[in-house]
mmCIF file of C-alpha atoms in Angstrom:
data_model
loop_
_atom_site.group_PDB
_atom_site.id
_atom_site.type_symbol
_atom_site.label_atom_id
_atom_site.label_comp_id
_atom_site.label_asym_id
_atom_site.label_seq_id
_atom_site.Cartn_x
_atom_site.Cartn_y
_atom_site.Cartn_z
ATOM 1 C CA UNK R 28 16.501 11.292 -42.071
ATOM 2 C CA UNK R 29 17.046 7.782 -40.586
ATOM 3 C CA UNK R 30 12.781 7.923 -39.713
ATOM 4 C CA UNK R 31 11.230 9.479 -42.514
ATOM 5 C CA UNK R 32 8.239 8.725 -40.907
ATOM 6 C CA UNK R 33 8.811 11.399 -38.074
ATOM 7 C CA UNK R 34 9.184 13.865 -40.765
ATOM 8 C CA UNK R 35 6.151 15.256 -39.919
ATOM 9 C CA UNK R 36 5.085 15.199 -36.780
ATOM 10 C CA UNK R 37 5.344 18.655 -34.361
ATOM 11 C CA UNK R 38 6.136 18.561 -30.168
ATOM 12 C CA UNK R 39 4.254 20.789 -28.552
ATOM 13 C CA UNK R 40 6.351 21.834 -25.850
ATOM 14 C CA UNK R 41 4.195 23.648 -23.425
ATOM 15 C CA UNK R 42 2.276 20.497 -23.838
ATOM 16 C CA UNK R 43 5.210 18.962 -22.390
ATOM 17 C CA UNK R 44 5.711 21.336 -19.835
ATOM 18 C CA UNK R 45 2.185 21.260 -18.598
ATOM 19 C CA UNK R 46 2.116 17.799 -18.185
ATOM 20 C CA UNK R 47 5.867 17.853 -16.240
ATOM 21 C CA UNK R 48 4.255 20.605 -14.348
ATOM 22 C CA UNK R 49 0.894 18.578 -13.562
ATOM 23 C CA UNK R 50 2.760 15.052 -13.151
ATOM 24 C CA UNK R 51 5.872 15.990 -10.324
ATOM 25 C CA UNK R 52 3.260 17.831 -7.977
ATOM 26 C CA UNK R 53 0.226 14.804 -8.277
ATOM 27 C CA UNK R 54 3.039 12.153 -7.710
ATOM 28 C CA UNK R 55 4.204 13.721 -4.682
ATOM 29 C CA UNK R 56 0.732 14.053 -3.656
ATOM 30 C CA UNK R 57 -0.535 10.885 -4.274
ATOM 31 C CA UNK R 58 3.408 9.180 -1.963
ATOM 32 C CA UNK R 59 2.722 10.923 0.282
ATOM 33 C CA UNK R 60 -0.976 10.347 1.296
ATOM 34 C CA UNK R 61 -0.061 6.635 0.324
ATOM 35 C CA UNK R 62 2.681 6.861 2.972
ATOM 36 C CA UNK R 63 -0.006 8.511 5.651
ATOM 37 C CA UNK R 64 -1.947 5.314 5.216
ATOM 38 C CA UNK R 65 1.212 3.158 5.876
ATOM 39 C CA UNK R 66 1.974 4.501 9.014
ATOM 40 C CA UNK R 67 -1.635 4.320 10.033
ATOM 41 C CA UNK R 68 -2.393 0.697 9.767
ATOM 42 C CA UNK R 69 -0.983 -2.066 11.074
ATOM 43 C CA UNK R 70 -1.711 -4.363 8.229
ATOM 44 C CA UNK R 71 -1.305 -4.045 4.065
ATOM 45 C CA UNK R 72 -5.456 -5.517 4.191
ATOM 46 C CA UNK R 73 -5.882 -2.867 6.555
ATOM 47 C CA UNK R 74 -3.903 -0.825 4.167
ATOM 48 C CA UNK R 75 -4.782 -2.061 0.526
ATOM 49 C CA UNK R 76 -9.122 -0.947 2.239
ATOM 50 C CA UNK R 77 -8.523 2.531 2.729
ATOM 51 C CA UNK R 78 -5.550 3.631 0.073
ATOM 52 C CA UNK R 79 -9.019 3.368 -2.478
ATOM 53 C CA UNK R 80 -10.423 6.532 -0.341
ATOM 54 C CA UNK R 81 -6.795 7.292 -2.616
ATOM 55 C CA UNK R 82 -6.738 5.233 -6.461
ATOM 56 C CA UNK R 83 -10.678 6.094 -6.786
ATOM 57 C CA UNK R 84 -10.691 9.805 -7.603
ATOM 58 C CA UNK R 85 -7.538 9.586 -9.537
ATOM 59 C CA UNK R 86 -9.509 7.046 -11.735
ATOM 60 C CA UNK R 87 -12.332 9.813 -12.006
ATOM 61 C CA UNK R 88 -11.526 11.258 -14.844
ATOM 62 C CA UNK R 89 -11.326 8.140 -16.540
ATOM 63 C CA UNK R 90 -15.123 7.061 -15.021
ATOM 64 C CA UNK R 91 -16.581 10.840 -16.351
ATOM 65 C CA UNK R 92 -14.529 10.790 -20.036
ATOM 66 C CA UNK R 93 -17.820 10.941 -21.812
ATOM 67 C CA UNK R 94 -18.965 14.042 -19.623
ATOM 68 C CA UNK R 95 -15.148 15.686 -19.744
ATOM 69 C CA UNK R 96 -15.605 14.963 -24.108
ATOM 70 C CA UNK R 97 -19.269 16.780 -24.472
ATOM 71 C CA UNK R 98 -18.832 18.967 -22.360
ATOM 72 C CA UNK R 99 -14.855 20.422 -21.590
ATOM 73 C CA UNK R 100 -15.791 23.358 -20.330
ATOM 74 C CA UNK R 101 -18.964 22.386 -17.705
ATOM 75 C CA UNK R 102 -18.961 22.862 -14.246
ATOM 76 C CA UNK R 103 -17.762 18.646 -14.186
ATOM 77 C CA UNK R 104 -14.698 19.194 -16.039
ATOM 78 C CA UNK R 105 -13.299 22.645 -14.434
ATOM 79 C CA UNK R 106 -14.329 21.072 -10.954
ATOM 80 C CA UNK R 107 -12.319 17.443 -11.680
ATOM 81 C CA UNK R 108 -9.889 20.403 -13.416
ATOM 82 C CA UNK R 109 -9.330 21.883 -9.815
ATOM 83 C CA UNK R 110 -9.158 18.669 -7.652
ATOM 84 C CA UNK R 111 -5.723 18.216 -7.233
ATOM 85 C CA UNK R 112 -6.069 14.245 -7.154
ATOM 86 C CA UNK R 113 -8.115 14.441 -10.539
ATOM 87 C CA UNK R 114 -6.828 17.672 -11.885
ATOM 88 C CA UNK R 115 -3.606 16.286 -13.765
ATOM 89 C CA UNK R 116 -5.457 13.815 -16.163
ATOM 90 C CA UNK R 117 -8.563 16.108 -15.947
ATOM 91 C CA UNK R 118 -6.485 19.394 -17.840
ATOM 92 C CA UNK R 119 -4.088 16.961 -20.044
ATOM 93 C CA UNK R 120 -8.592 15.800 -21.090
ATOM 94 C CA UNK R 121 -9.216 18.895 -21.063
ATOM 95 C CA UNK R 122 -7.063 20.446 -23.565
ATOM 96 C CA UNK R 123 -7.684 17.729 -25.835
ATOM 97 C CA UNK R 124 -10.814 18.704 -26.631
ATOM 98 C CA UNK R 125 -11.067 22.193 -26.223
ATOM 99 C CA UNK R 126 -9.014 25.438 -25.011
ATOM 100 C CA UNK R 127 -8.227 25.489 -21.499
ATOM 101 C CA UNK R 128 -8.439 29.419 -19.616
ATOM 102 C CA UNK R 129 -5.257 30.380 -18.262
ATOM 103 C CA UNK R 130 -6.439 31.399 -15.484
ATOM 104 C CA UNK R 131 -7.809 27.782 -14.887
ATOM 105 C CA UNK R 132 -4.389 25.895 -15.231
ATOM 106 C CA UNK R 133 -2.525 28.406 -13.260
ATOM 107 C CA UNK R 134 -5.339 28.187 -10.343
ATOM 108 C CA UNK R 135 -5.026 24.139 -10.881
ATOM 109 C CA UNK R 136 -0.835 24.209 -10.222
ATOM 110 C CA UNK R 137 -1.103 25.968 -7.806
ATOM 111 C CA UNK R 138 -4.004 24.006 -6.371
ATOM 112 C CA UNK R 139 -2.438 21.109 -7.025
ATOM 113 C CA UNK R 140 1.440 21.862 -6.037
ATOM 114 C CA UNK R 141 -0.094 23.586 -2.042
ATOM 115 C CA UNK R 142 -1.579 20.687 -1.965
ATOM 116 C CA UNK R 143 1.287 18.075 -2.579
ATOM 117 C CA UNK R 144 3.025 20.128 0.396
ATOM 118 C CA UNK R 145 0.554 19.866 2.717
ATOM 119 C CA UNK R 146 0.092 16.042 2.180
ATOM 120 C CA UNK R 147 3.844 16.089 2.703
ATOM 121 C CA UNK R 148 3.573 17.973 5.755
ATOM 122 C CA UNK R 149 0.860 15.849 7.058
ATOM 123 C CA UNK R 150 3.122 12.173 6.211
ATOM 124 C CA UNK R 151 5.697 13.689 8.174
ATOM 125 C CA UNK R 152 4.165 14.534 10.850
ATOM 126 C CA UNK R 153 1.814 11.770 11.554
ATOM 127 C CA UNK R 154 5.538 9.536 10.300
ATOM 128 C CA UNK R 155 6.983 10.791 13.255
ATOM 129 C CA UNK R 156 3.806 10.220 15.098
ATOM 130 C CA UNK R 157 3.641 6.385 14.374
ATOM 131 C CA UNK R 158 7.177 5.742 15.318
ATOM 132 C CA UNK R 159 6.869 7.206 18.839
ATOM 133 C CA UNK R 160 3.285 4.042 18.191
ATOM 134 C CA UNK R 161 5.471 1.284 16.439
ATOM 135 C CA UNK R 162 3.320 -2.040 16.435
ATOM 136 C CA UNK R 163 -0.396 0.165 17.257
ATOM 137 C CA UNK R 164 -2.827 0.862 14.990
ATOM 138 C CA UNK R 165 -3.199 4.660 15.199
ATOM 139 C CA UNK R 166 -6.542 6.198 15.255
ATOM 140 C CA UNK R 167 -8.132 9.559 13.220
ATOM 141 C CA UNK R 168 -8.053 10.517 16.964
ATOM 142 C CA UNK R 169 -3.359 10.316 16.561
ATOM 143 C CA UNK R 170 -4.209 12.106 13.148
ATOM 144 C CA UNK R 171 -5.615 15.123 14.645
ATOM 145 C CA UNK R 172 -3.329 15.120 17.128
ATOM 146 C CA UNK R 173 -0.149 14.991 15.271
ATOM 147 C CA UNK R 174 -1.800 17.643 12.738
ATOM 148 C CA UNK R 175 -2.363 20.217 15.570
ATOM 149 C CA UNK R 176 1.316 19.553 16.599
ATOM 150 C CA UNK R 177 0.333 17.531 19.237
ATOM 151 C CA UNK R 178 1.315 13.749 19.883
ATOM 152 C CA UNK R 179 -0.294 11.580 22.791
ATOM 153 C CA UNK R 180 2.735 11.615 25.036
ATOM 154 C CA UNK R 181 2.800 14.854 24.930
ATOM 155 C CA UNK R 182 -1.034 15.658 25.638
ATOM 156 C CA UNK R 183 -0.268 12.863 29.031
ATOM 157 C CA UNK R 184 2.517 15.163 30.401
ATOM 158 C CA UNK R 185 0.800 18.165 30.210
ATOM 159 C CA UNK R 186 -2.023 16.512 31.999
ATOM 160 C CA UNK R 187 0.152 15.210 34.490
ATOM 161 C CA UNK R 188 2.316 18.318 35.600
ATOM 162 C CA UNK R 189 -1.308 20.342 36.324
#
């Protein structure tokens, strides 16, 4: 009654639900990947360079906006909808220009949630190993050892005992 301008606006609650359903796992995924990067580097400048590997794919839907607008159900748009780092923005862009099949939304959400859980697990493993190696740079070999549940200290102990 106080804002007559807003009386004609209709809210699509399914769209808001999709926004929250994609935003939360996307935030967790990106946060976990950034935390993993933060643990593996020793200087802020080095971390900024490596974090481009995460931020660039997130920006891909904006860079490919014309492709998504022209063919919202094309292979590029569908692939970006299924790739976890680009899924949230691409799904919303596709929904603005066409109808997205429910199975694609479901599959995208499933892949996004699984990726977020995997990234959180990875961040925990790498953070644990990084705390043991405080002040030392972690290489890819160290990260893979963290993934395979082996720490360099455990490897040294097993090789020393036999």
